Amino acid sequence: MADVVARLALASAELPIGVVTATLGAPVFIWLLLKSAR
């Protein structure tokens, strides 16, 4: 999924997969941390 987002976000410029993965994964990771802390 991150590869598709990276290709579609800026068609003229390539985004590194790590940037897309971090952008999508960070909110999910924070949500999981907050959910498990309860």
JSON list of N, CA and C in Angstrom, two decimals:
[
{"chain": "A", "resi": 1, "resn": "MET", "atom": "N", "xyz": [0.82, -1.19, 0.00]},
{"chain": "A", "resi": 1, "resn": "MET", "atom": "CA", "xyz": [0.00, 0.00, 0.00]},
{"chain": "A", "resi": 1, "resn": "MET", "atom": "C", "xyz": [0.87, 1.25, 0.00]},
{"chain": "A", "resi": 2, "resn": "ALA", "atom": "N", "xyz": [1.95, 1.24, 0.77]},
{"chain": "A", "resi": 2, "resn": "ALA", "atom": "CA", "xyz": [2.82, 2.41, 0.83]},
{"chain": "A", "resi": 2, "resn": "ALA", "atom": "C", "xyz": [3.44, 2.69, -0.53]},
{"chain": "A", "resi": 3, "resn": "ASP", "atom": "N", "xyz": [3.74, 1.65, -1.30]},
{"chain": "A", "resi": 3, "resn": "ASP", "atom": "CA", "xyz": [4.32, 1.84, -2.62]},
{"chain": "A", "resi": 3, "resn": "ASP", "atom": "C", "xyz": [3.33, 2.53, -3.55]},
{"chain": "A", "resi": 4, "resn": "VAL", "atom": "N", "xyz": [2.07, 2.14, -3.50]},
{"chain": "A", "resi": 4, "resn": "VAL", "atom": "CA", "xyz": [1.05, 2.75, -4.34]},
{"chain": "A", "resi": 4, "resn": "VAL", "atom": "C", "xyz": [0.86, 4.21, -3.97]},
{"chain": "A", "resi": 5, "resn": "VAL", "atom": "N", "xyz": [0.81, 4.51, -2.68]},
{"chain": "A", "resi": 5, "resn": "VAL", "atom": "CA", "xyz": [0.65, 5.89, -2.23]},
{"chain": "A", "resi": 5, "resn": "VAL", "atom": "C", "xyz": [1.84, 6.73, -2.67]},
{"chain": "A", "resi": 6, "resn": "ALA", "atom": "N", "xyz": [3.03, 6.18, -2.56]},
{"chain": "A", "resi": 6, "resn": "ALA", "atom": "CA", "xyz": [4.23, 6.91, -2.97]},
{"chain": "A", "resi": 6, "resn": "ALA", "atom": "C", "xyz": [4.22, 7.21, -4.47]},
{"chain": "A", "resi": 7, "resn": "ARG", "atom": "N", "xyz": [3.71, 6.30, -5.25]},
{"chain": "A", "resi": 7, "resn": "ARG", "atom": "CA", "xyz": [3.67, 6.52, -6.71]},
{"chain": "A", "resi": 7, "resn": "ARG", "atom": "C", "xyz": [2.57, 7.48, -7.11]},
{"chain": "A", "resi": 8, "resn": "LEU", "atom": "N", "xyz": [1.45, 7.47, -6.40]},
{"chain": "A", "resi": 8, "resn": "LEU", "atom": "CA", "xyz": [0.32, 8.31, -6.77]},
{"chain": "A", "resi": 8, "resn": "LEU", "atom": "C", "xyz": [0.39, 9.72, -6.18]},
{"chain": "A", "resi": 9, "resn": "ALA", "atom": "N", "xyz": [1.07, 9.89, -5.05]},
{"chain": "A", "resi": 9, "resn": "ALA", "atom": "CA", "xyz": [1.10, 11.18, -4.37]},
{"chain": "A", "resi": 9, "resn": "ALA", "atom": "C", "xyz": [1.71, 12.26, -5.25]},
{"chain": "A", "resi": 10, "resn": "LEU", "atom": "N", "xyz": [2.86, 12.01, -5.75]},
{"chain": "A", "resi": 10, "resn": "LEU", "atom": "CA", "xyz": [3.53, 12.95, -6.65]},
{"chain": "A", "resi": 10, "resn": "LEU", "atom": "C", "xyz": [4.02, 12.15, -7.85]},
{"chain": "A", "resi": 11, "resn": "ALA", "atom": "N", "xyz": [3.26, 12.19, -8.92]},
{"chain": "A", "resi": 11, "resn": "ALA", "atom": "CA", "xyz": [3.58, 11.37, -10.08]},
{"chain": "A", "resi": 11, "resn": "ALA", "atom": "C", "xyz": [4.91, 11.78, -10.71]},
{"chain": "A", "resi": 12, "resn": "SER", "atom": "N", "xyz": [5.25, 13.07, -10.63]},
{"chain": "A", "resi": 12, "resn": "SER", "atom": "CA", "xyz": [6.49, 13.52, -11.27]},
{"chain": "A", "resi": 12, "resn": "SER", "atom": "C", "xyz": [7.72, 13.26, -10.41]},
{"chain": "A", "resi": 13, "resn": "ALA", "atom": "N", "xyz": [7.54, 13.13, -9.11]},
{"chain": "A", "resi": 13, "resn": "ALA", "atom": "CA", "xyz": [8.69, 12.92, -8.21]},
{"chain": "A", "resi": 13, "resn": "ALA", "atom": "C", "xyz": [8.46, 11.65, -7.41]},
{"chain": "A", "resi": 14, "resn": "GLU", "atom": "N", "xyz": [9.50, 10.89, -7.20]},
{"chain": "A", "resi": 14, "resn": "GLU", "atom": "CA", "xyz": [9.41, 9.65, -6.42]},
{"chain": "A", "resi": 14, "resn": "GLU", "atom": "C", "xyz": [9.57, 9.97, -4.93]},
{"chain": "A", "resi": 15, "resn": "LEU", "atom": "N", "xyz": [8.67, 9.46, -4.12]},
{"chain": "A", "resi": 15, "resn": "LEU", "atom": "CA", "xyz": [8.78, 9.59, -2.67]},
{"chain": "A", "resi": 15, "resn": "LEU", "atom": "C", "xyz": [9.41, 8.32, -2.13]},
{"chain": "A", "resi": 16, "resn": "PRO", "atom": "N", "xyz": [10.32, 8.44, -1.19]},
{"chain": "A", "resi": 16, "resn": "PRO", "atom": "CA", "xyz": [10.87, 7.23, -0.58]},
{"chain": "A", "resi": 16, "resn": "PRO", "atom": "C", "xyz": [9.77, 6.46, 0.15]},
{"chain": "A", "resi": 17, "resn": "ILE", "atom": "N", "xyz": [9.80, 5.14, 0.04]},
{"chain": "A", "resi": 17, "resn": "ILE", "atom": "CA", "xyz": [8.79, 4.30, 0.67]},
{"chain": "A", "resi": 17, "resn": "ILE", "atom": "C", "xyz": [8.80, 4.48, 2.18]},
{"chain": "A", "resi": 18, "resn": "GLY", "atom": "N", "xyz": [9.98, 4.68, 2.76]},
{"chain": "A", "resi": 18, "resn": "GLY", "atom": "CA", "xyz": [10.08, 4.87, 4.21]},
{"chain": "A", "resi": 18, "resn": "GLY", "atom": "C", "xyz": [9.33, 6.08, 4.70]},
{"chain": "A", "resi": 19, "resn": "VAL", "atom": "N", "xyz": [9.33, 7.15, 3.92]},
{"chain": "A", "resi": 19, "resn": "VAL", "atom": "CA", "xyz": [8.60, 8.36, 4.30]},
{"chain": "A", "resi": 19, "resn": "VAL", "atom": "C", "xyz": [7.10, 8.09, 4.32]},
{"chain": "A", "resi": 20, "resn": "VAL", "atom": "N", "xyz": [6.61, 7.41, 3.30]},
{"chain": "A", "resi": 20, "resn": "VAL", "atom": "CA", "xyz": [5.18, 7.10, 3.23]},
{"chain": "A", "resi": 20, "resn": "VAL", "atom": "C", "xyz": [4.80, 6.14, 4.35]},
{"chain": "A", "resi": 21, "resn": "THR", "atom": "N", "xyz": [5.61, 5.14, 4.60]},
{"chain": "A", "resi": 21, "resn": "THR", "atom": "CA", "xyz": [5.33, 4.18, 5.66]},
{"chain": "A", "resi": 21, "resn": "THR", "atom": "C", "xyz": [5.32, 4.85, 7.02]},
{"chain": "A", "resi": 22, "resn": "ALA", "atom": "N", "xyz": [6.26, 5.74, 7.27]},
{"chain": "A", "resi": 22, "resn": "ALA", "atom": "CA", "xyz": [6.30, 6.45, 8.54]},
{"chain": "A", "resi": 22, "resn": "ALA", "atom": "C", "xyz": [5.10, 7.37, 8.70]},
{"chain": "A", "resi": 23, "resn": "THR", "atom": "N", "xyz": [4.71, 8.04, 7.62]},
{"chain": "A", "resi": 23, "resn": "THR", "atom": "CA", "xyz": [3.57, 8.95, 7.68]},
{"chain": "A", "resi": 23, "resn": "THR", "atom": "C", "xyz": [2.28, 8.20, 7.96]},
{"chain": "A", "resi": 24, "resn": "LEU", "atom": "N", "xyz": [2.12, 7.05, 7.36]},
{"chain": "A", "resi": 24, "resn": "LEU", "atom": "CA", "xyz": [0.91, 6.26, 7.58]},
{"chain": "A", "resi": 24, "resn": "LEU", "atom": "C", "xyz": [0.98, 5.46, 8.87]},
{"chain": "A", "resi": 25, "resn": "GLY", "atom": "N", "xyz": [2.16, 4.99, 9.24]},
{"chain": "A", "resi": 25, "resn": "GLY", "atom": "CA", "xyz": [2.29, 4.10, 10.38]},
{"chain": "A", "resi": 25, "resn": "GLY", "atom": "C", "xyz": [2.38, 4.79, 11.72]},
{"chain": "A", "resi": 26, "resn": "ALA", "atom": "N", "xyz": [2.91, 6.00, 11.76]},
{"chain": "A", "resi": 26, "resn": "ALA", "atom": "CA", "xyz": [3.08, 6.70, 13.03]},
{"chain": "A", "resi": 26, "resn": "ALA", "atom": "C", "xyz": [1.75, 6.93, 13.76]},
{"chain": "A", "resi": 27, "resn": "PRO", "atom": "N", "xyz": [0.72, 7.44, 13.09]},
{"chain": "A", "resi": 27, "resn": "PRO", "atom": "CA", "xyz": [-0.56, 7.61, 13.81]},
{"chain": "A", "resi": 27, "resn": "PRO", "atom": "C", "xyz": [-1.14, 6.29, 14.31]},
{"chain": "A", "resi": 28, "resn": "VAL", "atom": "N", "xyz": [-1.00, 5.23, 13.53]},
{"chain": "A", "resi": 28, "resn": "VAL", "atom": "CA", "xyz": [-1.50, 3.92, 13.95]},
{"chain": "A", "resi": 28, "resn": "VAL", "atom": "C", "xyz": [-0.72, 3.43, 15.17]},
{"chain": "A", "resi": 29, "resn": "PHE", "atom": "N", "xyz": [0.59, 3.60, 15.14]},
{"chain": "A", "resi": 29, "resn": "PHE", "atom": "CA", "xyz": [1.44, 3.18, 16.27]},
{"chain": "A", "resi": 29, "resn": "PHE", "atom": "C", "xyz": [1.09, 3.96, 17.53]},
{"chain": "A", "resi": 30, "resn": "ILE", "atom": "N", "xyz": [0.89, 5.26, 17.42]},
{"chain": "A", "resi": 30, "resn": "ILE", "atom": "CA", "xyz": [0.52, 6.08, 18.58]},
{"chain": "A", "resi": 30, "resn": "ILE", "atom": "C", "xyz": [-0.85, 5.66, 19.10]},
{"chain": "A", "resi": 31, "resn": "TRP", "atom": "N", "xyz": [-1.78, 5.38, 18.19]},
{"chain": "A", "resi": 31, "resn": "TRP", "atom": "CA", "xyz": [-3.11, 4.94, 18.61]},
{"chain": "A", "resi": 31, "resn": "TRP", "atom": "C", "xyz": [-3.03, 3.63, 19.37]},
{"chain": "A", "resi": 32, "resn": "LEU", "atom": "N", "xyz": [-2.20, 2.70, 18.88]},
{"chain": "A", "resi": 32, "resn": "LEU", "atom": "CA", "xyz": [-2.04, 1.42, 19.58]},
{"chain": "A", "resi": 32, "resn": "LEU", "atom": "C", "xyz": [-1.41, 1.61, 20.95]},
{"chain": "A", "resi": 33, "resn": "LEU", "atom": "N", "xyz": [-0.44, 2.51, 21.06]},
{"chain": "A", "resi": 33, "resn": "LEU", "atom": "CA", "xyz": [0.17, 2.78, 22.36]},
{"chain": "A", "resi": 33, "resn": "LEU", "atom": "C", "xyz": [-0.84, 3.35, 23.34]},
{"chain": "A", "resi": 34, "resn": "LEU", "atom": "N", "xyz": [-1.65, 4.30, 22.88]},
{"chain": "A", "resi": 34, "resn": "LEU", "atom": "CA", "xyz": [-2.65, 4.90, 23.76]},
{"chain": "A", "resi": 34, "resn": "LEU", "atom": "C", "xyz": [-3.74, 3.90, 24.13]},
{"chain": "A", "resi": 35, "resn": "LYS", "atom": "N", "xyz": [-4.10, 3.05, 23.19]},
{"chain": "A", "resi": 35, "resn": "LYS", "atom": "CA", "xyz": [-5.14, 2.05, 23.45]},
{"chain": "A", "resi": 35, "resn": "LYS", "atom": "C", "xyz": [-4.66, 1.02, 24.48]},
{"chain": "A", "resi": 36, "resn": "SER", "atom": "N", "xyz": [-3.40, 0.61, 24.38]},
{"chain": "A", "resi": 36, "resn": "SER", "atom": "CA", "xyz": [-2.89, -0.40, 25.30]},
{"chain": "A", "resi": 36, "resn": "SER", "atom": "C", "xyz": [-2.58, 0.17, 26.68]},
{"chain": "A", "resi": 37, "resn": "ALA", "atom": "N", "xyz": [-2.43, 1.49, 26.78]},
{"chain": "A", "resi": 37, "resn": "ALA", "atom": "CA", "xyz": [-2.12, 2.11, 28.06]},
{"chain": "A", "resi": 37, "resn": "ALA", "atom": "C", "xyz": [-3.34, 2.16, 28.98]},
{"chain": "A", "resi": 38, "resn": "ARG", "atom": "N", "xyz": [-4.51, 2.01, 28.43]},
{"chain": "A", "resi": 38, "resn": "ARG", "atom": "CA", "xyz": [-5.73, 2.10, 29.24]},
{"chain": "A", "resi": 38, "resn": "ARG", "atom": "C", "xyz": [-5.99, 0.86, 30.03]}
]
